[in-house]
Amino acid sequence: MNTHDALLNAALQVLEEEGEAQFTTRSVCAIAKVTAPTLYHHFGSADGLLSAAIKEAFAQFLESKRTATQSFDPVMALREGWDDYVRFAAARPRLYAVMMGRVLNDAEIPAAEQAFALLIQRIAAIAAEGRLRPTVEVAADLMWASANAASLLYVTARLRKAVPPTSEILEEIREGAIRSVLNPEQKGRTQ
């Protein structure tokens, strides 16, 4: 592994294990076993490394979505994509929180935009079969919001002094969102 990638991996490790508040050049350099000038040579600054690490996290997320097995049924594929999204947040809650923080700060992250475009494609496939109730854009917003709401249950579990959500709660959130976007006469097809 080259120094650039070692620094990126170390940055991701710090973000996953300790969160953005504990992200320091010292902690990253200790893991990567390099000096601070080496970090600055490759990324310019701590924020440059942080931005690169977040872009890498989105790229990993996008790659996992692209390589995931998808059902031929577009509604089932939407379900699978929703589950993949929430599973990522459950496995890497601190990293997910940092990624969403960047999105909320209007950072341009092509992999994030491409991941949302995949959601649009999955919903457009449902619309092409005449099974969608609202517009593709409205359905995408509803599904994206529900996946993020479910993901926030993992991120905020400690704050709420609660255990992470059960599979029954996640299924209820997901299925509620899916019911809201399907034509009433089509809902029974996928159950």
JSON list of C-alpha atoms in Angstrom, two decimals:
[
{"chain": "A", "resi": 1, "resn": "MET", "atom": "CA", "xyz": [0.00, 0.00, 0.00]},
{"chain": "A", "resi": 2, "resn": "ASN", "atom": "CA", "xyz": [1.40, 3.41, -0.92]},
{"chain": "A", "resi": 3, "resn": "THR", "atom": "CA", "xyz": [1.65, 6.32, 1.52]},
{"chain": "A", "resi": 4, "resn": "HIS", "atom": "CA", "xyz": [-1.34, 8.16, 0.04]},
{"chain": "A", "resi": 5, "resn": "ASP", "atom": "CA", "xyz": [-3.62, 5.15, 0.52]},
{"chain": "A", "resi": 6, "resn": "ALA", "atom": "CA", "xyz": [-2.16, 4.40, 3.96]},
{"chain": "A", "resi": 7, "resn": "LEU", "atom": "CA", "xyz": [-3.08, 7.93, 5.07]},
{"chain": "A", "resi": 8, "resn": "LEU", "atom": "CA", "xyz": [-6.59, 7.61, 3.62]},
{"chain": "A", "resi": 9, "resn": "ASN", "atom": "CA", "xyz": [-7.14, 4.29, 5.38]},
{"chain": "A", "resi": 10, "resn": "ALA", "atom": "CA", "xyz": [-5.82, 5.72, 8.65]},
{"chain": "A", "resi": 11, "resn": "ALA", "atom": "CA", "xyz": [-8.14, 8.71, 8.32]},
{"chain": "A", "resi": 12, "resn": "LEU", "atom": "CA", "xyz": [-11.12, 6.42, 7.72]},
{"chain": "A", "resi": 13, "resn": "GLN", "atom": "CA", "xyz": [-10.12, 4.34, 10.74]},
{"chain": "A", "resi": 14, "resn": "VAL", "atom": "CA", "xyz": [-10.03, 7.42, 12.98]},
{"chain": "A", "resi": 15, "resn": "LEU", "atom": "CA", "xyz": [-13.40, 8.63, 11.67]},
{"chain": "A", "resi": 16, "resn": "GLU", "atom": "CA", "xyz": [-15.00, 5.20, 12.14]},
{"chain": "A", "resi": 17, "resn": "GLU", "atom": "CA", "xyz": [-13.61, 4.53, 15.59]},
{"chain": "A", "resi": 18, "resn": "GLU", "atom": "CA", "xyz": [-13.60, 8.01, 17.14]},
{"chain": "A", "resi": 19, "resn": "GLY", "atom": "CA", "xyz": [-15.64, 10.36, 14.93]},
{"chain": "A", "resi": 20, "resn": "GLU", "atom": "CA", "xyz": [-14.79, 13.72, 13.40]},
{"chain": "A", "resi": 21, "resn": "ALA", "atom": "CA", "xyz": [-14.35, 15.49, 16.77]},
{"chain": "A", "resi": 22, "resn": "GLN", "atom": "CA", "xyz": [-11.31, 13.30, 17.49]},
{"chain": "A", "resi": 23, "resn": "PHE", "atom": "CA", "xyz": [-9.87, 13.57, 13.98]},
{"chain": "A", "resi": 24, "resn": "THR", "atom": "CA", "xyz": [-6.33, 14.94, 14.28]},
{"chain": "A", "resi": 25, "resn": "THR", "atom": "CA", "xyz": [-3.25, 14.80, 12.09]},
{"chain": "A", "resi": 26, "resn": "ARG", "atom": "CA", "xyz": [-1.40, 13.26, 15.04]},
{"chain": "A", "resi": 27, "resn": "SER", "atom": "CA", "xyz": [-3.81, 10.32, 15.33]},
{"chain": "A", "resi": 28, "resn": "VAL", "atom": "CA", "xyz": [-3.82, 9.71, 11.57]},
{"chain": "A", "resi": 29, "resn": "CYS", "atom": "CA", "xyz": [-0.02, 9.94, 11.31]},
{"chain": "A", "resi": 30, "resn": "ALA", "atom": "CA", "xyz": [0.40, 7.51, 14.23]},
{"chain": "A", "resi": 31, "resn": "ILE", "atom": "CA", "xyz": [-1.74, 4.89, 12.52]},
{"chain": "A", "resi": 32, "resn": "ALA", "atom": "CA", "xyz": [-0.17, 5.43, 9.09]},
{"chain": "A", "resi": 33, "resn": "LYS", "atom": "CA", "xyz": [3.31, 5.56, 10.66]},
{"chain": "A", "resi": 34, "resn": "VAL", "atom": "CA", "xyz": [4.26, 8.75, 8.80]},
{"chain": "A", "resi": 35, "resn": "THR", "atom": "CA", "xyz": [5.22, 12.25, 9.87]},
{"chain": "A", "resi": 36, "resn": "ALA", "atom": "CA", "xyz": [2.98, 15.31, 9.63]},
{"chain": "A", "resi": 37, "resn": "PRO", "atom": "CA", "xyz": [5.01, 16.80, 6.72]},
{"chain": "A", "resi": 38, "resn": "THR", "atom": "CA", "xyz": [4.27, 13.62, 4.75]},
{"chain": "A", "resi": 39, "resn": "LEU", "atom": "CA", "xyz": [0.55, 14.09, 5.38]},
{"chain": "A", "resi": 40, "resn": "TYR", "atom": "CA", "xyz": [0.74, 17.72, 4.26]},
{"chain": "A", "resi": 41, "resn": "HIS", "atom": "CA", "xyz": [2.74, 16.72, 1.17]},
{"chain": "A", "resi": 42, "resn": "HIS", "atom": "CA", "xyz": [-0.07, 14.39, 0.04]},
{"chain": "A", "resi": 43, "resn": "PHE", "atom": "CA", "xyz": [-3.18, 16.31, 1.18]},
{"chain": "A", "resi": 44, "resn": "GLY", "atom": "CA", "xyz": [-2.11, 19.91, 1.84]},
{"chain": "A", "resi": 45, "resn": "SER", "atom": "CA", "xyz": [-3.85, 20.16, 5.21]},
{"chain": "A", "resi": 46, "resn": "ALA", "atom": "CA", "xyz": [-5.83, 18.20, 7.78]},
{"chain": "A", "resi": 47, "resn": "ASP", "atom": "CA", "xyz": [-9.05, 19.37, 6.11]},
{"chain": "A", "resi": 48, "resn": "GLY", "atom": "CA", "xyz": [-7.71, 18.24, 2.75]},
{"chain": "A", "resi": 49, "resn": "LEU", "atom": "CA", "xyz": [-7.18, 14.76, 4.18]},
{"chain": "A", "resi": 50, "resn": "LEU", "atom": "CA", "xyz": [-10.59, 14.82, 5.88]},
{"chain": "A", "resi": 51, "resn": "SER", "atom": "CA", "xyz": [-12.29, 15.79, 2.61]},
{"chain": "A", "resi": 52, "resn": "ALA", "atom": "CA", "xyz": [-10.41, 13.07, 0.72]},
{"chain": "A", "resi": 53, "resn": "ALA", "atom": "CA", "xyz": [-11.37, 10.49, 3.36]},
{"chain": "A", "resi": 54, "resn": "ILE", "atom": "CA", "xyz": [-15.04, 11.43, 3.14]},
{"chain": "A", "resi": 55, "resn": "LYS", "atom": "CA", "xyz": [-14.94, 11.22, -0.65]},
{"chain": "A", "resi": 56, "resn": "GLU", "atom": "CA", "xyz": [-13.34, 7.80, -0.31]},
{"chain": "A", "resi": 57, "resn": "ALA", "atom": "CA", "xyz": [-16.08, 6.72, 2.12]},
{"chain": "A", "resi": 58, "resn": "PHE", "atom": "CA", "xyz": [-18.74, 7.77, -0.40]},
{"chain": "A", "resi": 59, "resn": "ALA", "atom": "CA", "xyz": [-16.85, 5.95, -3.16]},
{"chain": "A", "resi": 60, "resn": "GLN", "atom": "CA", "xyz": [-16.80, 2.76, -1.04]},
{"chain": "A", "resi": 61, "resn": "PHE", "atom": "CA", "xyz": [-20.51, 3.19, -0.32]},
{"chain": "A", "resi": 62, "resn": "LEU", "atom": "CA", "xyz": [-21.28, 3.68, -4.03]},
{"chain": "A", "resi": 63, "resn": "GLU", "atom": "CA", "xyz": [-19.19, 0.66, -4.99]},
{"chain": "A", "resi": 64, "resn": "SER", "atom": "CA", "xyz": [-21.04, -1.52, -2.48]},
{"chain": "A", "resi": 65, "resn": "LYS", "atom": "CA", "xyz": [-24.36, -0.41, -4.00]},
{"chain": "A", "resi": 66, "resn": "ARG", "atom": "CA", "xyz": [-23.17, -1.05, -7.56]},
{"chain": "A", "resi": 67, "resn": "THR", "atom": "CA", "xyz": [-21.87, -4.55, -6.79]},
{"chain": "A", "resi": 68, "resn": "ALA", "atom": "CA", "xyz": [-24.82, -5.65, -4.63]},
{"chain": "A", "resi": 69, "resn": "THR", "atom": "CA", "xyz": [-27.02, -8.34, -6.10]},
{"chain": "A", "resi": 70, "resn": "GLN", "atom": "CA", "xyz": [-30.33, -6.88, -7.24]},
{"chain": "A", "resi": 71, "resn": "SER", "atom": "CA", "xyz": [-33.65, -8.56, -7.69]},
{"chain": "A", "resi": 72, "resn": "PHE", "atom": "CA", "xyz": [-35.27, -8.42, -11.13]},
{"chain": "A", "resi": 73, "resn": "ASP", "atom": "CA", "xyz": [-38.41, -7.11, -9.44]},
{"chain": "A", "resi": 74, "resn": "PRO", "atom": "CA", "xyz": [-37.86, -3.32, -9.18]},
{"chain": "A", "resi": 75, "resn": "VAL", "atom": "CA", "xyz": [-39.75, -3.02, -5.89]},
{"chain": "A", "resi": 76, "resn": "MET", "atom": "CA", "xyz": [-37.65, -5.77, -4.34]},
{"chain": "A", "resi": 77, "resn": "ALA", "atom": "CA", "xyz": [-34.53, -4.07, -5.75]},
{"chain": "A", "resi": 78, "resn": "LEU", "atom": "CA", "xyz": [-35.65, -0.84, -4.05]},
{"chain": "A", "resi": 79, "resn": "ARG", "atom": "CA", "xyz": [-36.04, -2.76, -0.79]},
{"chain": "A", "resi": 80, "resn": "GLU", "atom": "CA", "xyz": [-32.57, -4.27, -1.17]},
{"chain": "A", "resi": 81, "resn": "GLY", "atom": "CA", "xyz": [-31.05, -0.85, -1.87]},
{"chain": "A", "resi": 82, "resn": "TRP", "atom": "CA", "xyz": [-32.76, 0.61, 1.20]},
{"chain": "A", "resi": 83, "resn": "ASP", "atom": "CA", "xyz": [-31.43, -2.25, 3.33]},
{"chain": "A", "resi": 84, "resn": "ASP", "atom": "CA", "xyz": [-27.89, -1.75, 1.95]},
{"chain": "A", "resi": 85, "resn": "TYR", "atom": "CA", "xyz": [-28.04, 1.95, 2.81]},
{"chain": "A", "resi": 86, "resn": "VAL", "atom": "CA", "xyz": [-29.17, 1.39, 6.39]},
{"chain": "A", "resi": 87, "resn": "ARG", "atom": "CA", "xyz": [-26.75, -1.52, 6.86]},
{"chain": "A", "resi": 88, "resn": "PHE", "atom": "CA", "xyz": [-23.86, 0.80, 5.91]},
{"chain": "A", "resi": 89, "resn": "ALA", "atom": "CA", "xyz": [-24.94, 3.35, 8.55]},
{"chain": "A", "resi": 90, "resn": "ALA", "atom": "CA", "xyz": [-25.37, 0.58, 11.13]},
{"chain": "A", "resi": 91, "resn": "ALA", "atom": "CA", "xyz": [-21.91, -0.82, 10.48]},
{"chain": "A", "resi": 92, "resn": "ARG", "atom": "CA", "xyz": [-20.16, 2.56, 10.34]},
{"chain": "A", "resi": 93, "resn": "PRO", "atom": "CA", "xyz": [-22.34, 5.04, 12.31]},
{"chain": "A", "resi": 94, "resn": "ARG", "atom": "CA", "xyz": [-19.62, 7.61, 13.06]},
{"chain": "A", "resi": 95, "resn": "LEU", "atom": "CA", "xyz": [-18.43, 7.61, 9.47]},
{"chain": "A", "resi": 96, "resn": "TYR", "atom": "CA", "xyz": [-22.03, 7.88, 8.23]},
{"chain": "A", "resi": 97, "resn": "ALA", "atom": "CA", "xyz": [-22.54, 10.90, 10.51]},
{"chain": "A", "resi": 98, "resn": "VAL", "atom": "CA", "xyz": [-19.43, 12.61, 9.10]},
{"chain": "A", "resi": 99, "resn": "MET", "atom": "CA", "xyz": [-20.54, 11.86, 5.54]},
{"chain": "A", "resi": 100, "resn": "MET", "atom": "CA", "xyz": [-24.00, 13.33, 6.13]},
{"chain": "A", "resi": 101, "resn": "GLY", "atom": "CA", "xyz": [-22.40, 16.35, 7.78]},
{"chain": "A", "resi": 102, "resn": "ARG", "atom": "CA", "xyz": [-20.54, 17.08, 4.58]},
{"chain": "A", "resi": 103, "resn": "VAL", "atom": "CA", "xyz": [-23.70, 16.65, 2.52]},
{"chain": "A", "resi": 104, "resn": "LEU", "atom": "CA", "xyz": [-25.54, 19.07, 4.80]},
{"chain": "A", "resi": 105, "resn": "ASN", "atom": "CA", "xyz": [-22.71, 21.59, 4.33]},
{"chain": "A", "resi": 106, "resn": "ASP", "atom": "CA", "xyz": [-23.28, 21.52, 0.55]},
{"chain": "A", "resi": 107, "resn": "ALA", "atom": "CA", "xyz": [-20.02, 19.77, -0.29]},
{"chain": "A", "resi": 108, "resn": "GLU", "atom": "CA", "xyz": [-19.84, 18.55, -3.87]},
{"chain": "A", "resi": 109, "resn": "ILE", "atom": "CA", "xyz": [-19.35, 14.80, -3.66]},
{"chain": "A", "resi": 110, "resn": "PRO", "atom": "CA", "xyz": [-19.80, 13.08, -7.04]},
{"chain": "A", "resi": 111, "resn": "ALA", "atom": "CA", "xyz": [-20.11, 9.58, -5.51]},
{"chain": "A", "resi": 112, "resn": "ALA", "atom": "CA", "xyz": [-22.97, 10.81, -3.30]},
{"chain": "A", "resi": 113, "resn": "GLU", "atom": "CA", "xyz": [-24.73, 12.27, -6.34]},
{"chain": "A", "resi": 114, "resn": "GLN", "atom": "CA", "xyz": [-24.19, 9.01, -8.24]},
{"chain": "A", "resi": 115, "resn": "ALA", "atom": "CA", "xyz": [-25.62, 6.99, -5.34]},
{"chain": "A", "resi": 116, "resn": "PHE", "atom": "CA", "xyz": [-28.75, 9.17, -5.38]},
{"chain": "A", "resi": 117, "resn": "ALA", "atom": "CA", "xyz": [-28.93, 8.70, -9.16]},
{"chain": "A", "resi": 118, "resn": "LEU", "atom": "CA", "xyz": [-29.01, 4.92, -8.55]},
{"chain": "A", "resi": 119, "resn": "LEU", "atom": "CA", "xyz": [-32.02, 5.44, -6.30]},
{"chain": "A", "resi": 120, "resn": "ILE", "atom": "CA", "xyz": [-33.72, 7.47, -9.06]},
{"chain": "A", "resi": 121, "resn": "GLN", "atom": "CA", "xyz": [-33.03, 4.65, -11.55]},
{"chain": "A", "resi": 122, "resn": "ARG", "atom": "CA", "xyz": [-34.56, 2.03, -9.26]},
{"chain": "A", "resi": 123, "resn": "ILE", "atom": "CA", "xyz": [-37.67, 4.11, -8.75]},
{"chain": "A", "resi": 124, "resn": "ALA", "atom": "CA", "xyz": [-37.93, 4.94, -12.45]},
{"chain": "A", "resi": 125, "resn": "ALA", "atom": "CA", "xyz": [-38.00, 1.17, -13.13]},
{"chain": "A", "resi": 126, "resn": "ILE", "atom": "CA", "xyz": [-41.04, 0.91, -10.83]},
{"chain": "A", "resi": 127, "resn": "ALA", "atom": "CA", "xyz": [-42.68, 3.84, -12.64]},
{"chain": "A", "resi": 128, "resn": "ALA", "atom": "CA", "xyz": [-42.03, 2.17, -16.00]},
{"chain": "A", "resi": 129, "resn": "GLU", "atom": "CA", "xyz": [-44.18, -0.75, -14.85]},
{"chain": "A", "resi": 130, "resn": "GLY", "atom": "CA", "xyz": [-47.00, 1.62, -13.84]},
{"chain": "A", "resi": 131, "resn": "ARG", "atom": "CA", "xyz": [-46.60, 0.73, -10.17]},
{"chain": "A", "resi": 132, "resn": "LEU", "atom": "CA", "xyz": [-45.58, 4.15, -8.80]},
{"chain": "A", "resi": 133, "resn": "ARG", "atom": "CA", "xyz": [-48.13, 6.52, -7.21]},
{"chain": "A", "resi": 134, "resn": "PRO", "atom": "CA", "xyz": [-46.23, 9.85, -6.92]},
{"chain": "A", "resi": 135, "resn": "THR", "atom": "CA", "xyz": [-43.63, 11.22, -9.34]},
{"chain": "A", "resi": 136, "resn": "VAL", "atom": "CA", "xyz": [-40.22, 9.56, -9.44]},
{"chain": "A", "resi": 137, "resn": "GLU", "atom": "CA", "xyz": [-38.68, 12.59, -7.70]},
{"chain": "A", "resi": 138, "resn": "VAL", "atom": "CA", "xyz": [-41.21, 12.61, -4.87]},
{"chain": "A", "resi": 139, "resn": "ALA", "atom": "CA", "xyz": [-40.85, 8.85, -4.39]},
{"chain": "A", "resi": 140, "resn": "ALA", "atom": "CA", "xyz": [-37.05, 9.21, -4.31]},
{"chain": "A", "resi": 141, "resn": "ASP", "atom": "CA", "xyz": [-37.31, 11.89, -1.63]},
{"chain": "A", "resi": 142, "resn": "LEU", "atom": "CA", "xyz": [-39.64, 9.71, 0.47]},
{"chain": "A", "resi": 143, "resn": "MET", "atom": "CA", "xyz": [-37.41, 6.65, 0.21]},
{"chain": "A", "resi": 144, "resn": "TRP", "atom": "CA", "xyz": [-34.20, 8.64, 0.83]},
{"chain": "A", "resi": 145, "resn": "ALA", "atom": "CA", "xyz": [-35.73, 10.35, 3.86]},
{"chain": "A", "resi": 146, "resn": "SER", "atom": "CA", "xyz": [-36.93, 7.06, 5.34]},
{"chain": "A", "resi": 147, "resn": "ALA", "atom": "CA", "xyz": [-33.52, 5.40, 4.89]},
{"chain": "A", "resi": 148, "resn": "ASN", "atom": "CA", "xyz": [-31.81, 8.34, 6.59]},
{"chain": "A", "resi": 149, "resn": "ALA", "atom": "CA", "xyz": [-34.37, 8.36, 9.40]},
{"chain": "A", "resi": 150, "resn": "ALA", "atom": "CA", "xyz": [-33.68, 4.67, 10.02]},
{"chain": "A", "resi": 151, "resn": "SER", "atom": "CA", "xyz": [-29.93, 5.31, 9.84]},
{"chain": "A", "resi": 152, "resn": "LEU", "atom": "CA", "xyz": [-30.19, 8.09, 12.40]},
{"chain": "A", "resi": 153, "resn": "LEU", "atom": "CA", "xyz": [-31.58, 5.58, 14.89]},
{"chain": "A", "resi": 154, "resn": "TYR", "atom": "CA", "xyz": [-28.12, 3.96, 14.86]},
{"chain": "A", "resi": 155, "resn": "VAL", "atom": "CA", "xyz": [-26.22, 7.26, 15.03]},
{"chain": "A", "resi": 156, "resn": "THR", "atom": "CA", "xyz": [-28.32, 8.59, 17.90]},
{"chain": "A", "resi": 157, "resn": "ALA", "atom": "CA", "xyz": [-28.72, 5.38, 19.92]},
{"chain": "A", "resi": 158, "resn": "ARG", "atom": "CA", "xyz": [-26.27, 6.55, 22.58]},
{"chain": "A", "resi": 159, "resn": "LEU", "atom": "CA", "xyz": [-27.89, 10.00, 22.80]},
{"chain": "A", "resi": 160, "resn": "ARG", "atom": "CA", "xyz": [-31.32, 8.44, 23.21]},
{"chain": "A", "resi": 161, "resn": "LYS", "atom": "CA", "xyz": [-29.91, 5.90, 25.70]},
{"chain": "A", "resi": 162, "resn": "ALA", "atom": "CA", "xyz": [-31.49, 3.23, 23.54]},
{"chain": "A", "resi": 163, "resn": "VAL", "atom": "CA", "xyz": [-30.35, 0.11, 21.84]},
{"chain": "A", "resi": 164, "resn": "PRO", "atom": "CA", "xyz": [-29.99, 0.18, 18.06]},
{"chain": "A", "resi": 165, "resn": "PRO", "atom": "CA", "xyz": [-33.28, -0.37, 16.23]},
{"chain": "A", "resi": 166, "resn": "THR", "atom": "CA", "xyz": [-34.62, -3.89, 15.89]},
{"chain": "A", "resi": 167, "resn": "SER", "atom": "CA", "xyz": [-35.19, -5.49, 12.51]},
{"chain": "A", "resi": 168, "resn": "GLU", "atom": "CA", "xyz": [-38.95, -5.12, 13.11]},
{"chain": "A", "resi": 169, "resn": "ILE", "atom": "CA", "xyz": [-38.64, -1.34, 13.52]},
{"chain": "A", "resi": 170, "resn": "LEU", "atom": "CA", "xyz": [-36.49, -1.04, 10.41]},
{"chain": "A", "resi": 171, "resn": "GLU", "atom": "CA", "xyz": [-38.93, -3.15, 8.41]},
{"chain": "A", "resi": 172, "resn": "GLU", "atom": "CA", "xyz": [-41.83, -1.00, 9.59]},
{"chain": "A", "resi": 173, "resn": "ILE", "atom": "CA", "xyz": [-40.06, 2.20, 8.47]},
{"chain": "A", "resi": 174, "resn": "ARG", "atom": "CA", "xyz": [-39.04, 0.69, 5.11]},
{"chain": "A", "resi": 175, "resn": "GLU", "atom": "CA", "xyz": [-42.41, -0.86, 4.34]},
{"chain": "A", "resi": 176, "resn": "GLY", "atom": "CA", "xyz": [-44.25, 2.31, 5.35]},
{"chain": "A", "resi": 177, "resn": "ALA", "atom": "CA", "xyz": [-42.19, 4.27, 2.84]},
{"chain": "A", "resi": 178, "resn": "ILE", "atom": "CA", "xyz": [-42.70, 1.65, 0.13]},
{"chain": "A", "resi": 179, "resn": "ARG", "atom": "CA", "xyz": [-46.47, 1.58, 0.72]},
{"chain": "A", "resi": 180, "resn": "SER", "atom": "CA", "xyz": [-46.52, 5.37, 0.35]},
{"chain": "A", "resi": 181, "resn": "VAL", "atom": "CA", "xyz": [-44.96, 5.27, -3.12]},
{"chain": "A", "resi": 182, "resn": "LEU", "atom": "CA", "xyz": [-46.77, 2.31, -4.69]},
{"chain": "A", "resi": 183, "resn": "ASN", "atom": "CA", "xyz": [-50.11, 2.44, -6.45]},
{"chain": "A", "resi": 184, "resn": "PRO", "atom": "CA", "xyz": [-52.70, 0.93, -4.09]},
{"chain": "A", "resi": 185, "resn": "GLU", "atom": "CA", "xyz": [-53.63, -1.80, -6.56]},
{"chain": "A", "resi": 186, "resn": "GLN", "atom": "CA", "xyz": [-49.94, -2.72, -6.97]},
{"chain": "A", "resi": 187, "resn": "LYS", "atom": "CA", "xyz": [-48.97, -3.02, -3.32]},
{"chain": "A", "resi": 188, "resn": "GLY", "atom": "CA", "xyz": [-49.97, -6.66, -3.04]},
{"chain": "A", "resi": 189, "resn": "ARG", "atom": "CA", "xyz": [-47.70, -7.75, -5.91]},
{"chain": "A", "resi": 190, "resn": "THR", "atom": "CA", "xyz": [-44.52, -7.54, -3.88]},
{"chain": "A", "resi": 191, "resn": "GLN", "atom": "CA", "xyz": [-45.58, -8.91, -0.52]}
]
